[in-house]
Coordinates of C-alpha atoms in Angstrom, one line a residue:
X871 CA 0.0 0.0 0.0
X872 CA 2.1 2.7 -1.4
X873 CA 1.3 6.2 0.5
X874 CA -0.1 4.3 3.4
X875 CA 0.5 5.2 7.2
X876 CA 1.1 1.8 7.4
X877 CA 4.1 1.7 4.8
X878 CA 6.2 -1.0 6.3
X879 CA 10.2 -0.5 4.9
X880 CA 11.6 -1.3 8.2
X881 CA 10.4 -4.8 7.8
X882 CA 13.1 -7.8 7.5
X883 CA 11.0 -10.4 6.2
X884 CA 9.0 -9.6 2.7
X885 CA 4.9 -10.1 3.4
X886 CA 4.4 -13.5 2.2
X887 CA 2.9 -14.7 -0.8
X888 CA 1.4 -18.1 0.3
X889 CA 0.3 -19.0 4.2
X890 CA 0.0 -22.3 5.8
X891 CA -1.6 -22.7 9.1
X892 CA -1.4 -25.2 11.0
X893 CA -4.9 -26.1 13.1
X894 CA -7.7 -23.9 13.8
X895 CA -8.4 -24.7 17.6
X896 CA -8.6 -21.6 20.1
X897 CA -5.2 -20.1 18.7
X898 CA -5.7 -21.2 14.9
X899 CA -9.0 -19.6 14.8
X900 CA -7.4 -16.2 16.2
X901 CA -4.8 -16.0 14.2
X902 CA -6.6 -17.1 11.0
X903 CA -9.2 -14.3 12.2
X904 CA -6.2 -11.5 12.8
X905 CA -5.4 -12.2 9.2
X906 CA -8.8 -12.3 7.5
X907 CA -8.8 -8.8 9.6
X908 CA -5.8 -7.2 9.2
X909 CA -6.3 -3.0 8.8
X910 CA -4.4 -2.6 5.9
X911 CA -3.2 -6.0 4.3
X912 CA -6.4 -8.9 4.8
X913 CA -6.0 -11.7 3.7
X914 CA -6.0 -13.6 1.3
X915 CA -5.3 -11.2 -1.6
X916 CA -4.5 -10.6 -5.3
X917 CA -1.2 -11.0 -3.4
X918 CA -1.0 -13.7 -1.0
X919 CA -3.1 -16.6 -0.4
X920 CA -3.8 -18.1 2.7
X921 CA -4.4 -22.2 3.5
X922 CA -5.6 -23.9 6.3
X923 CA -5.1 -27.2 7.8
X924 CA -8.2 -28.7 9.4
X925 CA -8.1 -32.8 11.2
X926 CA -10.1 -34.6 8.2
X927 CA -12.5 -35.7 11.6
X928 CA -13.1 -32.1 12.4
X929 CA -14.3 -31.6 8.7
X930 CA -16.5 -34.7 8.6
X931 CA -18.4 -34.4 11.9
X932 CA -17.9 -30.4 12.6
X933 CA -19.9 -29.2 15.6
X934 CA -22.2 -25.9 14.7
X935 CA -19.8 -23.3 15.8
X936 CA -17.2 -25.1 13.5
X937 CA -18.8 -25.7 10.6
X938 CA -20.0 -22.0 10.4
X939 CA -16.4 -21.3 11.0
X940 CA -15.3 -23.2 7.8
X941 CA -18.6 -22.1 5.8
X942 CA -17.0 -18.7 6.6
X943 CA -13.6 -19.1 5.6
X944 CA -15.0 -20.8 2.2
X945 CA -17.0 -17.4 1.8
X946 CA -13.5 -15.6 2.2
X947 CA -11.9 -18.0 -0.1
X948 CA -9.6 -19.3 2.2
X949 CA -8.5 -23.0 0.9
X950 CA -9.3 -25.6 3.5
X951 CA -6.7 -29.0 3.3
X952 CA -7.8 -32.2 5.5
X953 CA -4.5 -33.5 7.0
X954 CA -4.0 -35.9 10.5
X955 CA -0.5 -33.6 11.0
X956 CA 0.5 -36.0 14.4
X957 CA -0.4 -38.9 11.5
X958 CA 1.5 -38.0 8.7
X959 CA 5.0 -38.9 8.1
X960 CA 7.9 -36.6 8.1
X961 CA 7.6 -37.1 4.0
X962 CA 4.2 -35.8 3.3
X963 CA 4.6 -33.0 6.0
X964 CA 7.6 -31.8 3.7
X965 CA 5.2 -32.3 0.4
X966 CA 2.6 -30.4 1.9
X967 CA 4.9 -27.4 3.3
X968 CA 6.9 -26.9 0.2
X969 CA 3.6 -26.0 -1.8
X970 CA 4.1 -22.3 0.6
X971 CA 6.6 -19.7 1.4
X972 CA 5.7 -19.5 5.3
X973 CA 4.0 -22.1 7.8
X974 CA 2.6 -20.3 11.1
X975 CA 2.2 -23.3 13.6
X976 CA -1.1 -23.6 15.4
X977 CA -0.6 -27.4 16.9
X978 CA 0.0 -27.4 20.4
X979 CA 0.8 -29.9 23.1
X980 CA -2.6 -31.9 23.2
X981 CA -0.9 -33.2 19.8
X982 CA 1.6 -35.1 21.8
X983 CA 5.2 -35.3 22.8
X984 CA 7.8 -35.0 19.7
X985 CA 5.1 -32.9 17.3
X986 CA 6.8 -29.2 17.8
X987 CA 10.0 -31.1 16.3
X988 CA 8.5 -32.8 13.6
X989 CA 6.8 -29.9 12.3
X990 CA 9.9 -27.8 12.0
X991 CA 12.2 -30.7 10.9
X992 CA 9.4 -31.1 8.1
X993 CA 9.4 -27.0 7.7
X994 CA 13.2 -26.9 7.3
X995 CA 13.4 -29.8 4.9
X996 CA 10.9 -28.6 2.9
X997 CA 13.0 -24.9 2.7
X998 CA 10.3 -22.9 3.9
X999 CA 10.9 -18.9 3.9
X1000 CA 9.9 -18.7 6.9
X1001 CA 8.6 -20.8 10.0
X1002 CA 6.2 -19.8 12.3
X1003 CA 6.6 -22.5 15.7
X1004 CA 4.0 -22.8 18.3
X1005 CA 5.8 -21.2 20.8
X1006 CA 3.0 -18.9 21.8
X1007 CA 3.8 -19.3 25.1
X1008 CA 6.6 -18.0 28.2
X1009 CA 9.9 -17.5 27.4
X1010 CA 11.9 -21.1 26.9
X1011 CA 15.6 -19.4 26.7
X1012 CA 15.3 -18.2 29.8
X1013 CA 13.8 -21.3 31.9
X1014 CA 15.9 -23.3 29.9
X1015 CA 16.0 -27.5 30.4
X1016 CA 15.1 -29.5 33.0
X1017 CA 12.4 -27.7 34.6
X1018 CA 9.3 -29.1 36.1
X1019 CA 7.2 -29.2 32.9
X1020 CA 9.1 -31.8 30.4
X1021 CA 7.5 -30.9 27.7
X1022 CA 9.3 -27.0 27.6
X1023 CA 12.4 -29.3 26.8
X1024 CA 11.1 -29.8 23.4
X1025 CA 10.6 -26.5 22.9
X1026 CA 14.1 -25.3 23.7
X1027 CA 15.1 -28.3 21.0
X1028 CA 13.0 -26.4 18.4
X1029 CA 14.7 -23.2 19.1
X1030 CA 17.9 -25.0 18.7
X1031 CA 16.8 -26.9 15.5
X1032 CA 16.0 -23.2 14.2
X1033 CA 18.7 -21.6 15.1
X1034 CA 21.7 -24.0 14.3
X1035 CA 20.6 -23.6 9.7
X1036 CA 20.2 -20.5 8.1
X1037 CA 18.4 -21.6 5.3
X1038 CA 14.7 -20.6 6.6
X1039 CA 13.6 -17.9 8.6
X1040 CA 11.9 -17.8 11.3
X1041 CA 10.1 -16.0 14.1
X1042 CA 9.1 -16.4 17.7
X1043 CA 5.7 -15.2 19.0
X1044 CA 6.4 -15.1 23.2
X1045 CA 2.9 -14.4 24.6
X1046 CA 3.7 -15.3 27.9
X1047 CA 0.0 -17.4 29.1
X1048 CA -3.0 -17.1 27.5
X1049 CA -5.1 -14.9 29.4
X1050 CA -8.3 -17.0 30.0
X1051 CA -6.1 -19.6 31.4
X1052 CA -4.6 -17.8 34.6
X1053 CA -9.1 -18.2 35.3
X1054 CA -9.3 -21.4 34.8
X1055 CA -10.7 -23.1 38.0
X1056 CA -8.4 -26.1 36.9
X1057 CA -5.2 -24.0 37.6
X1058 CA -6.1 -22.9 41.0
X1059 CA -5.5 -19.4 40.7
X1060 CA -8.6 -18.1 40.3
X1061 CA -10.9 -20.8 42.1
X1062 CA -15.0 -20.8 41.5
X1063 CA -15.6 -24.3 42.5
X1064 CA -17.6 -23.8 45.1
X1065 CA -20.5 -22.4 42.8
X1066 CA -21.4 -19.2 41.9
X1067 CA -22.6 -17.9 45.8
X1068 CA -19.5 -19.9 46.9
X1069 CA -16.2 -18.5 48.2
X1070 CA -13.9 -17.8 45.7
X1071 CA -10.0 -18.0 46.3
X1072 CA -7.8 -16.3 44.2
X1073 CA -4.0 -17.8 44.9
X1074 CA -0.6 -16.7 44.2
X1075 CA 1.8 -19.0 42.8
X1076 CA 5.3 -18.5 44.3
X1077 CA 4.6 -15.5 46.1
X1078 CA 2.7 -12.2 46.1
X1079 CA 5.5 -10.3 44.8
X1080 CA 5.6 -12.8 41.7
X1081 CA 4.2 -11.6 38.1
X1082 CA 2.8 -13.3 34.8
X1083 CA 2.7 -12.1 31.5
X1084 CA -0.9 -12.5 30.1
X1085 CA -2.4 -12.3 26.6
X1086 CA -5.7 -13.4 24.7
X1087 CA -5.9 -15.6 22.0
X1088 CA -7.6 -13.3 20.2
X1089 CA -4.7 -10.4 20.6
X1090 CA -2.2 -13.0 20.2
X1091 CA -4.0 -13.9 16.8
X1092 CA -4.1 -9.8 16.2
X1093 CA -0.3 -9.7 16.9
X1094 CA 0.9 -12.3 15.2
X1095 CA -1.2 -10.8 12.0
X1096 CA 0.9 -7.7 12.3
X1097 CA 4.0 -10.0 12.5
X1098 CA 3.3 -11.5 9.4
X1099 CA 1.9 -9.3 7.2
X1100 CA 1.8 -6.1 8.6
X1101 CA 4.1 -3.1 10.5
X1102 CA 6.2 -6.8 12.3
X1103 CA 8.0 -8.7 9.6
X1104 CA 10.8 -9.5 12.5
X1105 CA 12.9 -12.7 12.9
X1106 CA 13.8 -14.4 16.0
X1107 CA 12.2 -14.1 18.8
X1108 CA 9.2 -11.4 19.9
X1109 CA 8.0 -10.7 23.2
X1110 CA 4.5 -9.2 22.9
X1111 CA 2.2 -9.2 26.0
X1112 CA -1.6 -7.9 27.0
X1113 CA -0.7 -7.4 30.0
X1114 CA 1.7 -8.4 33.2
X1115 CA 0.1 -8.3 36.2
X1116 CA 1.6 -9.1 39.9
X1117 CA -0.1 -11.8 41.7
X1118 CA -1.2 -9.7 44.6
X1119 CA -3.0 -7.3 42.1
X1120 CA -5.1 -9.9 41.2
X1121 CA -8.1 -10.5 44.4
X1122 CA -8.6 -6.4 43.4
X1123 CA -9.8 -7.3 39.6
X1124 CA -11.8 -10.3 40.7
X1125 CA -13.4 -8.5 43.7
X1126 CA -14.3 -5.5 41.3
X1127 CA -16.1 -7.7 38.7
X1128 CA -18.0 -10.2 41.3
X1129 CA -18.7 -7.0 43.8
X1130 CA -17.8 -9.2 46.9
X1131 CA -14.4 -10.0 49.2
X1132 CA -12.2 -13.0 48.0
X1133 CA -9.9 -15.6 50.1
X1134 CA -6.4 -14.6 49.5
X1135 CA -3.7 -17.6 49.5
X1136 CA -0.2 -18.4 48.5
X1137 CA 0.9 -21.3 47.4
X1138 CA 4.4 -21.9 47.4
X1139 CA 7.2 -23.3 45.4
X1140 CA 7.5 -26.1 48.1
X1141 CA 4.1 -27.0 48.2
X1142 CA 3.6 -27.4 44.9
X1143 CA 6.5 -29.1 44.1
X1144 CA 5.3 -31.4 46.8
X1145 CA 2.1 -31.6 44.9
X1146 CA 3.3 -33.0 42.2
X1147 CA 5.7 -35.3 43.8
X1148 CA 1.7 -37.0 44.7
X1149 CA 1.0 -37.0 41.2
X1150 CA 4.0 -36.3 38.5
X1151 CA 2.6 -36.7 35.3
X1152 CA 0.4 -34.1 36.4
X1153 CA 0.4 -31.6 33.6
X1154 CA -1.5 -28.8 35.5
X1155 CA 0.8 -29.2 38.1
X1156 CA 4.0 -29.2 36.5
X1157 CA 3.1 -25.9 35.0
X1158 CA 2.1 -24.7 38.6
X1159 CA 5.8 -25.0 40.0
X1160 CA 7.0 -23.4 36.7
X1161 CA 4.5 -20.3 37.2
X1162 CA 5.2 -20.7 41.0
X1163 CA 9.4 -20.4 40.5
X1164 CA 8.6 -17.0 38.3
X1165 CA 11.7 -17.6 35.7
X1166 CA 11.0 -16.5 32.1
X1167 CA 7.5 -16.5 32.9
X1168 CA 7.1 -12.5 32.8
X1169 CA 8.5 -9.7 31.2
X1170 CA 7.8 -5.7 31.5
X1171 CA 5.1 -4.1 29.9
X1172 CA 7.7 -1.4 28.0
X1173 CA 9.6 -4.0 26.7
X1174 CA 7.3 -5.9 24.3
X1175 CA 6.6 -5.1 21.0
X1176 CA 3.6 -3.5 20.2
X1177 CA 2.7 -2.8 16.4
X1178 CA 1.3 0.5 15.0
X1179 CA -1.7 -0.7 13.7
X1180 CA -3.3 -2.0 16.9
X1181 CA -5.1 0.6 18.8
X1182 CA -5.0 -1.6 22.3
X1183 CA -4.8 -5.1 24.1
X1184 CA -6.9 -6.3 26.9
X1185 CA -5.4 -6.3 29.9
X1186 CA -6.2 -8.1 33.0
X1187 CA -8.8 -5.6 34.3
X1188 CA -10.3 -5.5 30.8
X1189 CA -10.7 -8.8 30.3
X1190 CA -12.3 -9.6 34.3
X1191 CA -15.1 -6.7 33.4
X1192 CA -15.6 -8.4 29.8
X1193 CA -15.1 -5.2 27.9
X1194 CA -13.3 -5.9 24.3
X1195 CA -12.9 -9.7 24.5
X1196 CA -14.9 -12.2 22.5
X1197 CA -14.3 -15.1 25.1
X1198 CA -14.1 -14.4 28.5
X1199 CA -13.7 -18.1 30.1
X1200 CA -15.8 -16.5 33.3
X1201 CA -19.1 -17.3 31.2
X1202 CA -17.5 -21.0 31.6
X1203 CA -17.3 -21.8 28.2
X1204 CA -14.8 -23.3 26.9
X1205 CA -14.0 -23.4 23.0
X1206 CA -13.4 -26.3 20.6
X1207 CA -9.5 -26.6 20.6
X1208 CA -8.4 -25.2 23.5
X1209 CA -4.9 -26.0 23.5
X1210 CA -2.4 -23.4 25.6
X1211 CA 1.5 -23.4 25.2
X1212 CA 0.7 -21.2 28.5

């Protein structure tokens, strides 16, 4: 867009002609959606085209809110390919990839152990432009191997994969958790299970003094749109975030959107490391120490990236009041695909 406000020379990586994404779960669906919506460059165009991958079960026996989903994206003219990706073998991941200059990632963990390295093994070998992992998540550098969640290991082997070739591209979306996730009566942070005129507790992993970085899926999807095709175009990895927020912040934003006191508790390293000694393929637990010991987990609002084109995030206060966010997880409902890299 010559003459735009949005003119975009500072960008390293050219605005791709052909897009691959990978799943359209929670994440998928709001990237896919920050695309199809992008200000000054939606997609697809005369320019680019834009492809998803969808599980050939999820297109045979889509539930409503899906199959409007893809009768929508066929009314956009967004192509639609059937493909089991945990299935397929390394070969026909690389045949499918080569057929487009960047693959954005949208396949979490509920794919299973060893599926963030196939996919970029099967990006590289297939000489991408540029790879997009699912890493949507906290920052891997800097909690590094051999904490309590195993499954971050593979993630710091992607990194690694990526960054011993220089042959494709590639960048790094660090969201730090996905916002609807930190109110999740699973997690125990913010805890509702004792119904609706219950008590509710609202804990602090670590300590009081400890802070997450929060974002939605559907900012994350915004942001990662401005990545690809719009005012971003960066390589290696980006911190973006919604919002950080110290733990002990957090019984004010609950207590302001349910008009009533909370029970404040702390639960700490020690006790939740003693949790999951009970129970240590615990998934929601191994997360909770990782949360709980506070290391690449945060990062300062200042120090993100935040793209021209996007007039605001929701932050944590936001997002408890229900203002500017299409799925606030207090009306309990969770969507098709929920899959956080947290």
């Amino acid at each position: 867009m010559k003459g735009s406000p949005y003119d975009t020379p500072d960008r390293v990586m050219p605005v791709p002609r052909s897009i691959l994404v990978l799943g359209a779960g929670e994440l998928g669906t709001a990237i896919i959606k920050g695309l199809l919506n992008h200000p000054f460059r939606p997609l697809p165009s005369a320019e680019t085209k834009l492809t998803v991958v969808f599980r050939p079960s999820t297109l045979r026996s889509p539930n409503d809110e899906k199959e409007a989903f893809i009768t929508f994206l066929e009314s956009k003219q967004v192509s639609i390919i059937p493909q089991d990706l945990a299935a397929s073998s390394h070969n026909d991941l690389v045949a499918l990839f080569s057929e487009y200059d960047t693959v954005i990632s949208c396949t979490g963990f509920s794919a299973g152990k060893g599926i963030q390295l196939k996919l970029a093994n099967a990006a590289l070998w297939a000489g991408v432009s540029w790879y997009l992992p699912w890493q949507f998540g906290v920052d891997y550098d800097v909690i590094g191997r051999g904490s309590a969640q195993d499954l971050f290991d593979e993630q710091c082997d992607v990194r690694d994969l990526l960054r011993s070739q220089n042959r494709t591209n590639w960048t790094v979306v660090s969201t730090g958790m996905f916002m609807s996730f930190l109110f999740e009566d699973f997690f125990g942070v913010v805890d509702r299970s004792a119904g609706e005129d219950g008590e509710v507790v609202v804990r602090a992993l670590g300590s009081q003094e400890n802070r997450v970085t929060v974002t939605t899926a559907e900012d994350i999807g915004t942001l990662t749109a401005a990545v690809v095709v719009g005012t971003g175009g960066q390589k290696g990895v980006v911190h973006v975030a919604g919002d950080t927020v110290q733990y002990s912040r957090l019984p004010y934003y609950v207590e302001k959107m349910l008009g009533r006191e909370v029970k404040k508790e702390v639960w700490s390293v020690d006790f939740l490391k003693e949790e999951l000694s009970k129970d240590p393929e615990n998934n929601i637990k191994k997360y909770r120490v990782v949360f709980a010991e506070g290391k690449g987990v945060a990062w300062d609002l200042g120090t993100d990236w935040f793209p021209s084109e996007v007039d605001h995030l929701t932050n944590v206060e936001r997002y408890t009041l229900g203002g500017d966010s299409d799925d606030n997880e207090f009306d309990d409902n969770d969507s098709d695909g929920h899959d956080s890299d947290v």
